[in-house]
CSV table of N, CA and C in Angstrom, one decimal:
chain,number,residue,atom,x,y,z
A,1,UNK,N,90.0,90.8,95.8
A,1,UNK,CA,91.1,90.6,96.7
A,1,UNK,C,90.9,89.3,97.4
A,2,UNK,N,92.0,88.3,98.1
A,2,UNK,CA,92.0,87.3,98.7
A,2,UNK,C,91.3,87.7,100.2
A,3,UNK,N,90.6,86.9,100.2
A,3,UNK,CA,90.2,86.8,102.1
A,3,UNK,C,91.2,86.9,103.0
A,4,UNK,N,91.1,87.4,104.0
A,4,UNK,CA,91.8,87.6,104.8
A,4,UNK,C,92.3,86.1,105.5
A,5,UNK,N,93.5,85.9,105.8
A,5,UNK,CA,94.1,84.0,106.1
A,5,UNK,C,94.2,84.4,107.4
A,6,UNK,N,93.7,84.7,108.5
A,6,UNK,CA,94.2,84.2,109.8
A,6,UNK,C,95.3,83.1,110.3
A,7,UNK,N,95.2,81.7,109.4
A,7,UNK,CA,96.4,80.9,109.4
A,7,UNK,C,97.5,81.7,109.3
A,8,UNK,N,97.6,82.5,108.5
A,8,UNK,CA,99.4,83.0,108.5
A,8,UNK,C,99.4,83.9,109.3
A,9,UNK,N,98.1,84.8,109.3
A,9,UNK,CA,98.4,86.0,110.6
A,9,UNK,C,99.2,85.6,111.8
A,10,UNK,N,98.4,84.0,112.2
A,10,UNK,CA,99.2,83.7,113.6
A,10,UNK,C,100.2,83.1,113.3
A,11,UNK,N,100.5,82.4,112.1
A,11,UNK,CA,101.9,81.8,112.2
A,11,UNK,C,103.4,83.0,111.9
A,12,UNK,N,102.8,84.1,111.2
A,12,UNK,CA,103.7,85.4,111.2
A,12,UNK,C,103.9,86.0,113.1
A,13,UNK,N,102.5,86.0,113.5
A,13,UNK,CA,102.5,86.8,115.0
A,13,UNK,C,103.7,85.4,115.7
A,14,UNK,N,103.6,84.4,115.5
A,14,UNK,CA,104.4,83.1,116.5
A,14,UNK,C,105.7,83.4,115.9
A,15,UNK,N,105.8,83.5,114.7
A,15,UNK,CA,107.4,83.2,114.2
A,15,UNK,C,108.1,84.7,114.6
A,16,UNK,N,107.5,85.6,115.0
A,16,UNK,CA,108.8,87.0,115.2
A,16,UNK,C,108.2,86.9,116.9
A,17,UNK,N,107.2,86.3,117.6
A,17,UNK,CA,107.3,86.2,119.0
A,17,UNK,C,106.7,86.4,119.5
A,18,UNK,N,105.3,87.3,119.0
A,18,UNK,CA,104.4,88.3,119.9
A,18,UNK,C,103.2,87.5,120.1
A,19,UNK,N,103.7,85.9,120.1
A,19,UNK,CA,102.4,85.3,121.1
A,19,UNK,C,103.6,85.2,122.3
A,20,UNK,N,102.3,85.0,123.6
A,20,UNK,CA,103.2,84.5,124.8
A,20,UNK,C,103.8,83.4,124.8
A,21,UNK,N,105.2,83.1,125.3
A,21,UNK,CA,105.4,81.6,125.1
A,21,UNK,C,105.6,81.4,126.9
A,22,UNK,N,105.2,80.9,127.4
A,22,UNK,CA,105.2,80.8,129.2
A,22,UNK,C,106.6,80.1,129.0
A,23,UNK,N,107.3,79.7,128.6
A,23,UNK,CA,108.6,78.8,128.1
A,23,UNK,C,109.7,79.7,128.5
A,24,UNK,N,109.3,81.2,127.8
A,24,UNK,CA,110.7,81.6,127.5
A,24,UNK,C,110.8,82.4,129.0
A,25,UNK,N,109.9,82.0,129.9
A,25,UNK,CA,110.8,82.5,131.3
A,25,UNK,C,111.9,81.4,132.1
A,26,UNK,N,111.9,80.3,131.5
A,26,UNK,CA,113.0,79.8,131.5
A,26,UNK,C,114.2,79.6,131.3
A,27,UNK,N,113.6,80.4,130.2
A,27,UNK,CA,115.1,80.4,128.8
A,27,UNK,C,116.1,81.3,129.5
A,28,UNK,N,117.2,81.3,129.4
A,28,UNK,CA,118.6,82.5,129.7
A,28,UNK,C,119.0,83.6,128.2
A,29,UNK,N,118.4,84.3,128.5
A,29,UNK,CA,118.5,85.6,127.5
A,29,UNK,C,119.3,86.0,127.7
A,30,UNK,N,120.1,86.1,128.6
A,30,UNK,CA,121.9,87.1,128.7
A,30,UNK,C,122.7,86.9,128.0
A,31,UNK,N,123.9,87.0,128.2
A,31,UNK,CA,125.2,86.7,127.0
A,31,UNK,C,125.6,88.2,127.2
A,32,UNK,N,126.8,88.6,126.7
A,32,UNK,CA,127.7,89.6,126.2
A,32,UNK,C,127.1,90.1,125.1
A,33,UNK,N,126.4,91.7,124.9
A,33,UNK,CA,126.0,92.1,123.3
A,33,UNK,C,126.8,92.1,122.5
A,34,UNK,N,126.8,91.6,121.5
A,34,UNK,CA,128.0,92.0,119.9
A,34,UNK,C,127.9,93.1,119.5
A,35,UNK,N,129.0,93.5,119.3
A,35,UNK,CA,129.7,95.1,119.2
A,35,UNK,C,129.4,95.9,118.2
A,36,UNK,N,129.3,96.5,117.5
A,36,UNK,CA,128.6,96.5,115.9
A,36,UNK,C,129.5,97.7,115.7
A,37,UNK,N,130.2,98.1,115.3
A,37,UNK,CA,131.5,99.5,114.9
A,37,UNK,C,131.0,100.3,113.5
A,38,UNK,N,131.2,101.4,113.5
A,38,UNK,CA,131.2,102.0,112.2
A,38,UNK,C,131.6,100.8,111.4
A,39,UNK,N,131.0,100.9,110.2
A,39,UNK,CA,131.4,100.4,108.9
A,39,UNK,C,130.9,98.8,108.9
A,40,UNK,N,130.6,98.1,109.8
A,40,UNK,CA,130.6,96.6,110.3
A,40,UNK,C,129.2,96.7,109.6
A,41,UNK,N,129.3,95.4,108.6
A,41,UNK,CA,127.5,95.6,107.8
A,41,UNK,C,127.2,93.9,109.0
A,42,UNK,N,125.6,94.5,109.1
A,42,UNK,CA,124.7,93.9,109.6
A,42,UNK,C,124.5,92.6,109.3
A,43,UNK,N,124.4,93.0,107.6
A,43,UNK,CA,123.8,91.8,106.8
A,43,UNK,C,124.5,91.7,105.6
A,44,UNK,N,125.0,90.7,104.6
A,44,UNK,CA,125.4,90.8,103.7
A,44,UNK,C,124.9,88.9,102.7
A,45,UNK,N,125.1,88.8,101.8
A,45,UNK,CA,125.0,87.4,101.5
A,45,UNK,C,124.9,86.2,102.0
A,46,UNK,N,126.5,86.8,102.8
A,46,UNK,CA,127.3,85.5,103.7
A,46,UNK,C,126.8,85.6,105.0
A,47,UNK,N,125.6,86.6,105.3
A,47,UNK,CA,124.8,86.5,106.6
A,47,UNK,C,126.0,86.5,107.8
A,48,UNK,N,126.7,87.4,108.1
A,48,UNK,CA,127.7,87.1,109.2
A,48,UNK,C,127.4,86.7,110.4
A,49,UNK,N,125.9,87.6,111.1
A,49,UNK,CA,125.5,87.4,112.0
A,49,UNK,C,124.5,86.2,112.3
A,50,UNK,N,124.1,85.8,111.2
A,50,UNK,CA,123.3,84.4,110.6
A,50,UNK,C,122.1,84.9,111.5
A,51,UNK,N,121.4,86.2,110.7
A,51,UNK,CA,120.3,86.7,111.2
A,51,UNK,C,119.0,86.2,110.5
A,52,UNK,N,118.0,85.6,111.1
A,52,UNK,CA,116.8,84.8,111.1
A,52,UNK,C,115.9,85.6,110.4
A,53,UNK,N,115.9,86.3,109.2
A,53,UNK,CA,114.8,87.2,108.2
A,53,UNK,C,113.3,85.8,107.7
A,54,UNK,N,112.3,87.4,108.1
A,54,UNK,CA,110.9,87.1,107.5
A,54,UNK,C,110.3,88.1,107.1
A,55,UNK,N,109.0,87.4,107.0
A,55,UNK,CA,108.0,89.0,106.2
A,55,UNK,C,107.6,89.2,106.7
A,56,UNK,N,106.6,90.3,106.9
A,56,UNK,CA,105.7,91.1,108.0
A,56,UNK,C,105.1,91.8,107.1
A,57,UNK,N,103.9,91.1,106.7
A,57,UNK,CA,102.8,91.6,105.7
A,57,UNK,C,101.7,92.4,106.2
A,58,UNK,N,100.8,92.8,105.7
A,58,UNK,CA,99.7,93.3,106.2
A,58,UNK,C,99.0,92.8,106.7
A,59,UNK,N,99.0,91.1,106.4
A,59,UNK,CA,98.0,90.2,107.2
A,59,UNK,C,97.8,90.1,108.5
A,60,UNK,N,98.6,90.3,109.3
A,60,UNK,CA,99.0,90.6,110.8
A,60,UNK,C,97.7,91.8,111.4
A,61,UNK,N,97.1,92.7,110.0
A,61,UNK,CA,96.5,93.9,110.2
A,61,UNK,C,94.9,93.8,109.6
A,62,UNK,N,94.3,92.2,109.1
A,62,UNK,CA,93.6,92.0,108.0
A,62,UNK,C,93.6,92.0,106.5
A,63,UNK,N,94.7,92.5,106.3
A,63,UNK,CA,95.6,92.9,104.8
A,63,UNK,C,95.6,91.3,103.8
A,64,UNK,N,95.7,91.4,102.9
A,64,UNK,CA,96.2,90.6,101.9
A,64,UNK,C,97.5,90.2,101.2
A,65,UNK,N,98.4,91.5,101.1
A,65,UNK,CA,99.5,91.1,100.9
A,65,UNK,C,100.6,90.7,101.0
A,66,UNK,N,101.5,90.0,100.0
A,66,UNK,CA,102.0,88.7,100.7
A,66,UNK,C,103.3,89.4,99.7
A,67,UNK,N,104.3,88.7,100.5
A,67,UNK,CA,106.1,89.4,100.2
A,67,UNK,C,107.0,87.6,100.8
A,68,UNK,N,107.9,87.2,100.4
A,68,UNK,CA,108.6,86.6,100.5
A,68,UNK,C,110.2,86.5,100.4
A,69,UNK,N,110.7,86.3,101.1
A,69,UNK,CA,112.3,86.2,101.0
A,69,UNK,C,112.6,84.6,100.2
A,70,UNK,N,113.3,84.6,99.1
A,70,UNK,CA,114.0,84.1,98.3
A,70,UNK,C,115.6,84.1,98.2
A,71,UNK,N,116.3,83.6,98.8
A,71,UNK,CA,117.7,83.9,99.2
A,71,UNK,C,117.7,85.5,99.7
A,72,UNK,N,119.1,86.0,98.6
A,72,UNK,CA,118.9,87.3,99.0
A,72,UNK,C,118.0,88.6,98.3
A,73,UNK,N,116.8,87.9,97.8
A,73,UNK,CA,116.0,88.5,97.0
A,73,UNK,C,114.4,88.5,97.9
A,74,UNK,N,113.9,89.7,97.7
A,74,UNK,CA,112.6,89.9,99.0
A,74,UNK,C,111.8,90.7,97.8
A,75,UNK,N,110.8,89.7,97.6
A,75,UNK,CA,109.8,90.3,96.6
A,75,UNK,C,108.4,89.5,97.2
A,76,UNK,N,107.2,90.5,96.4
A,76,UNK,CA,105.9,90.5,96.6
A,76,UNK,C,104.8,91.3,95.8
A,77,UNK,N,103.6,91.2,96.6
A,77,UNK,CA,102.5,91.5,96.1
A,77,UNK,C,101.8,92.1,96.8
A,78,UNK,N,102.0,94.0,96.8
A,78,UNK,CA,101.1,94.6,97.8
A,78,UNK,C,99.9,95.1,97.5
A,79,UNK,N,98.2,94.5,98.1
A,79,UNK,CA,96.9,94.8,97.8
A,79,UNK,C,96.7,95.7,98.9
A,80,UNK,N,96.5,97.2,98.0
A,80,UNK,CA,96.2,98.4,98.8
A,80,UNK,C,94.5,98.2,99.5
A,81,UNK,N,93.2,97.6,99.0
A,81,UNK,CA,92.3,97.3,99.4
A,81,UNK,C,92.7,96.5,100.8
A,82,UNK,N,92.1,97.4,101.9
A,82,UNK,CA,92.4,96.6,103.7
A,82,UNK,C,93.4,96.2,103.9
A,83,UNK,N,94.7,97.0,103.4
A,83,UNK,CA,95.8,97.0,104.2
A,83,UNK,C,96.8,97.5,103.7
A,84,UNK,N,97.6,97.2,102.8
A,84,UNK,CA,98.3,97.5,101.7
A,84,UNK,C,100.5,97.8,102.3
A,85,UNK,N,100.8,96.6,103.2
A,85,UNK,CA,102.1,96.9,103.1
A,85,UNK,C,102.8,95.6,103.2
A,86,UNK,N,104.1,95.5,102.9
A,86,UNK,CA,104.8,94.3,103.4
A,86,UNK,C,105.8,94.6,103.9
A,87,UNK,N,106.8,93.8,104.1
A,87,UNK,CA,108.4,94.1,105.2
A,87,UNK,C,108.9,92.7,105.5
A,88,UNK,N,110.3,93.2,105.8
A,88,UNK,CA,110.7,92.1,106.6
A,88,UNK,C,111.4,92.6,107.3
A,89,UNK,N,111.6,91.7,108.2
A,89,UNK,CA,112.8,91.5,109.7
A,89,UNK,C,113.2,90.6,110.0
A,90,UNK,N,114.0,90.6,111.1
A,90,UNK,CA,114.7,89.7,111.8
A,90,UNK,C,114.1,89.5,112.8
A,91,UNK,N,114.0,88.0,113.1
A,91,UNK,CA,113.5,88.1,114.4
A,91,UNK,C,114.8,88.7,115.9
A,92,UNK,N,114.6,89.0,116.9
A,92,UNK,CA,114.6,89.5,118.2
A,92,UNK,C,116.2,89.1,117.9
A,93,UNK,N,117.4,89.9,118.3
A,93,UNK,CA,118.6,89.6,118.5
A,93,UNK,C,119.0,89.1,120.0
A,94,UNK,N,119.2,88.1,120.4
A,94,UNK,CA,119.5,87.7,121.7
A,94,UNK,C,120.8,87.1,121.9
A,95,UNK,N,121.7,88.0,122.6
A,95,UNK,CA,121.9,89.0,123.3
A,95,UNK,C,121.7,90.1,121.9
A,96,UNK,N,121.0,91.4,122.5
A,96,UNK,CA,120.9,92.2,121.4
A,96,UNK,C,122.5,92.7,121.4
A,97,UNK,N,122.4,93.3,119.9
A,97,UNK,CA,123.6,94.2,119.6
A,97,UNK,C,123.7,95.2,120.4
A,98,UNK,N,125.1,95.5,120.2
A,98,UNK,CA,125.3,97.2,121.4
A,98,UNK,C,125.8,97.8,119.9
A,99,UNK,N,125.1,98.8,119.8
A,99,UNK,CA,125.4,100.1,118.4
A,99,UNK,C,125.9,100.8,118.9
A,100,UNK,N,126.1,101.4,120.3
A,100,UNK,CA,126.3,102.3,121.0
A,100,UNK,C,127.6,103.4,120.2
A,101,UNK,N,128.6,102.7,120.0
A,101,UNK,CA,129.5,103.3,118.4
A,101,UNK,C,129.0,104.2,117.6
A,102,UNK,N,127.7,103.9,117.5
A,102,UNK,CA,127.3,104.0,115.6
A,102,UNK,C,127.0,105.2,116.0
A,103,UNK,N,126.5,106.2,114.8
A,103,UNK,CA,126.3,107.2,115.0
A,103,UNK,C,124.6,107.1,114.2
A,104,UNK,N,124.5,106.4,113.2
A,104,UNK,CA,123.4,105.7,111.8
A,104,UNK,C,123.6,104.7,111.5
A,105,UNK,N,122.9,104.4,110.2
A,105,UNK,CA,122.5,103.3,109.6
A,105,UNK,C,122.6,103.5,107.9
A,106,UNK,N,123.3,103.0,107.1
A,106,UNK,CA,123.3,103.3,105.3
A,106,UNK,C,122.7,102.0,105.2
A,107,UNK,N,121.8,101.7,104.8
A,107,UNK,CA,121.0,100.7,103.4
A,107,UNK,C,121.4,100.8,102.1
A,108,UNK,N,121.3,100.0,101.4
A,108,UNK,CA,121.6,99.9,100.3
A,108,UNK,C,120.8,98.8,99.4
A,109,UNK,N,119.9,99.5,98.6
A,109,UNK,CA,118.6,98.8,98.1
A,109,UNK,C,118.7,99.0,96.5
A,110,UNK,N,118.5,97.9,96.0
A,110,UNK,CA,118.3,97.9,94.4
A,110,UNK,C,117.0,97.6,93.8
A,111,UNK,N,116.5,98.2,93.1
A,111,UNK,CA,115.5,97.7,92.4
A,111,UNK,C,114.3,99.0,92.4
């Protein structure tokens, strides 16, 4: 298996947030949440919400495996040896959504 990369560990821990940034007690995080109603998709091609997607590999954990987003295509390579998962997300919604409507969540995955 590959060595463990610390380089990406911290550039995955910086890119979704979970270093400290002393910065963002500056920043204005308020705004009005967006509404999200039965039926209203999240995400689609045309990205409505123009939501900021990455991966969240195992490296974060010592892991090796590595996943990528490719447009709307999210593929990879998961090494069960010291760690064994990958993911993605979005980084932090600011102002978060209000679901409060929803009742759930349908996905819809191919492959």
């Amino acid at each position: 298996r590959e060595p463990w990369d610390a380089g990406r560990a911290l550039r995955t821990a910086a890119y979704f947030g979970a270093l400290p940034n002393p910065l963002q007690f500056f920043s204005d995080r308020g705004g009005t949440p967006l509404k999200i109603n039965p039926g209203d998709k999240l995400w689609s091609p045309e990205n409505p919400l123009r939501l900021e997607w990455g991966n969240l590999d195992d490296v974060v954990m010592g892991g090796a495996s590595r996943s990528a987003i490719d447009g709307n295509v999210w593929k990879g390579t998961i090494i069960t040896e010291g760690g064994g998962f990958a993911g993605i997300r979005t980084k932090a919604l600011e102002p978060a959504v209000d679901v409060s409507g929803c009742i759930g969540i349908r996905v819809r995955v191919k492959g």
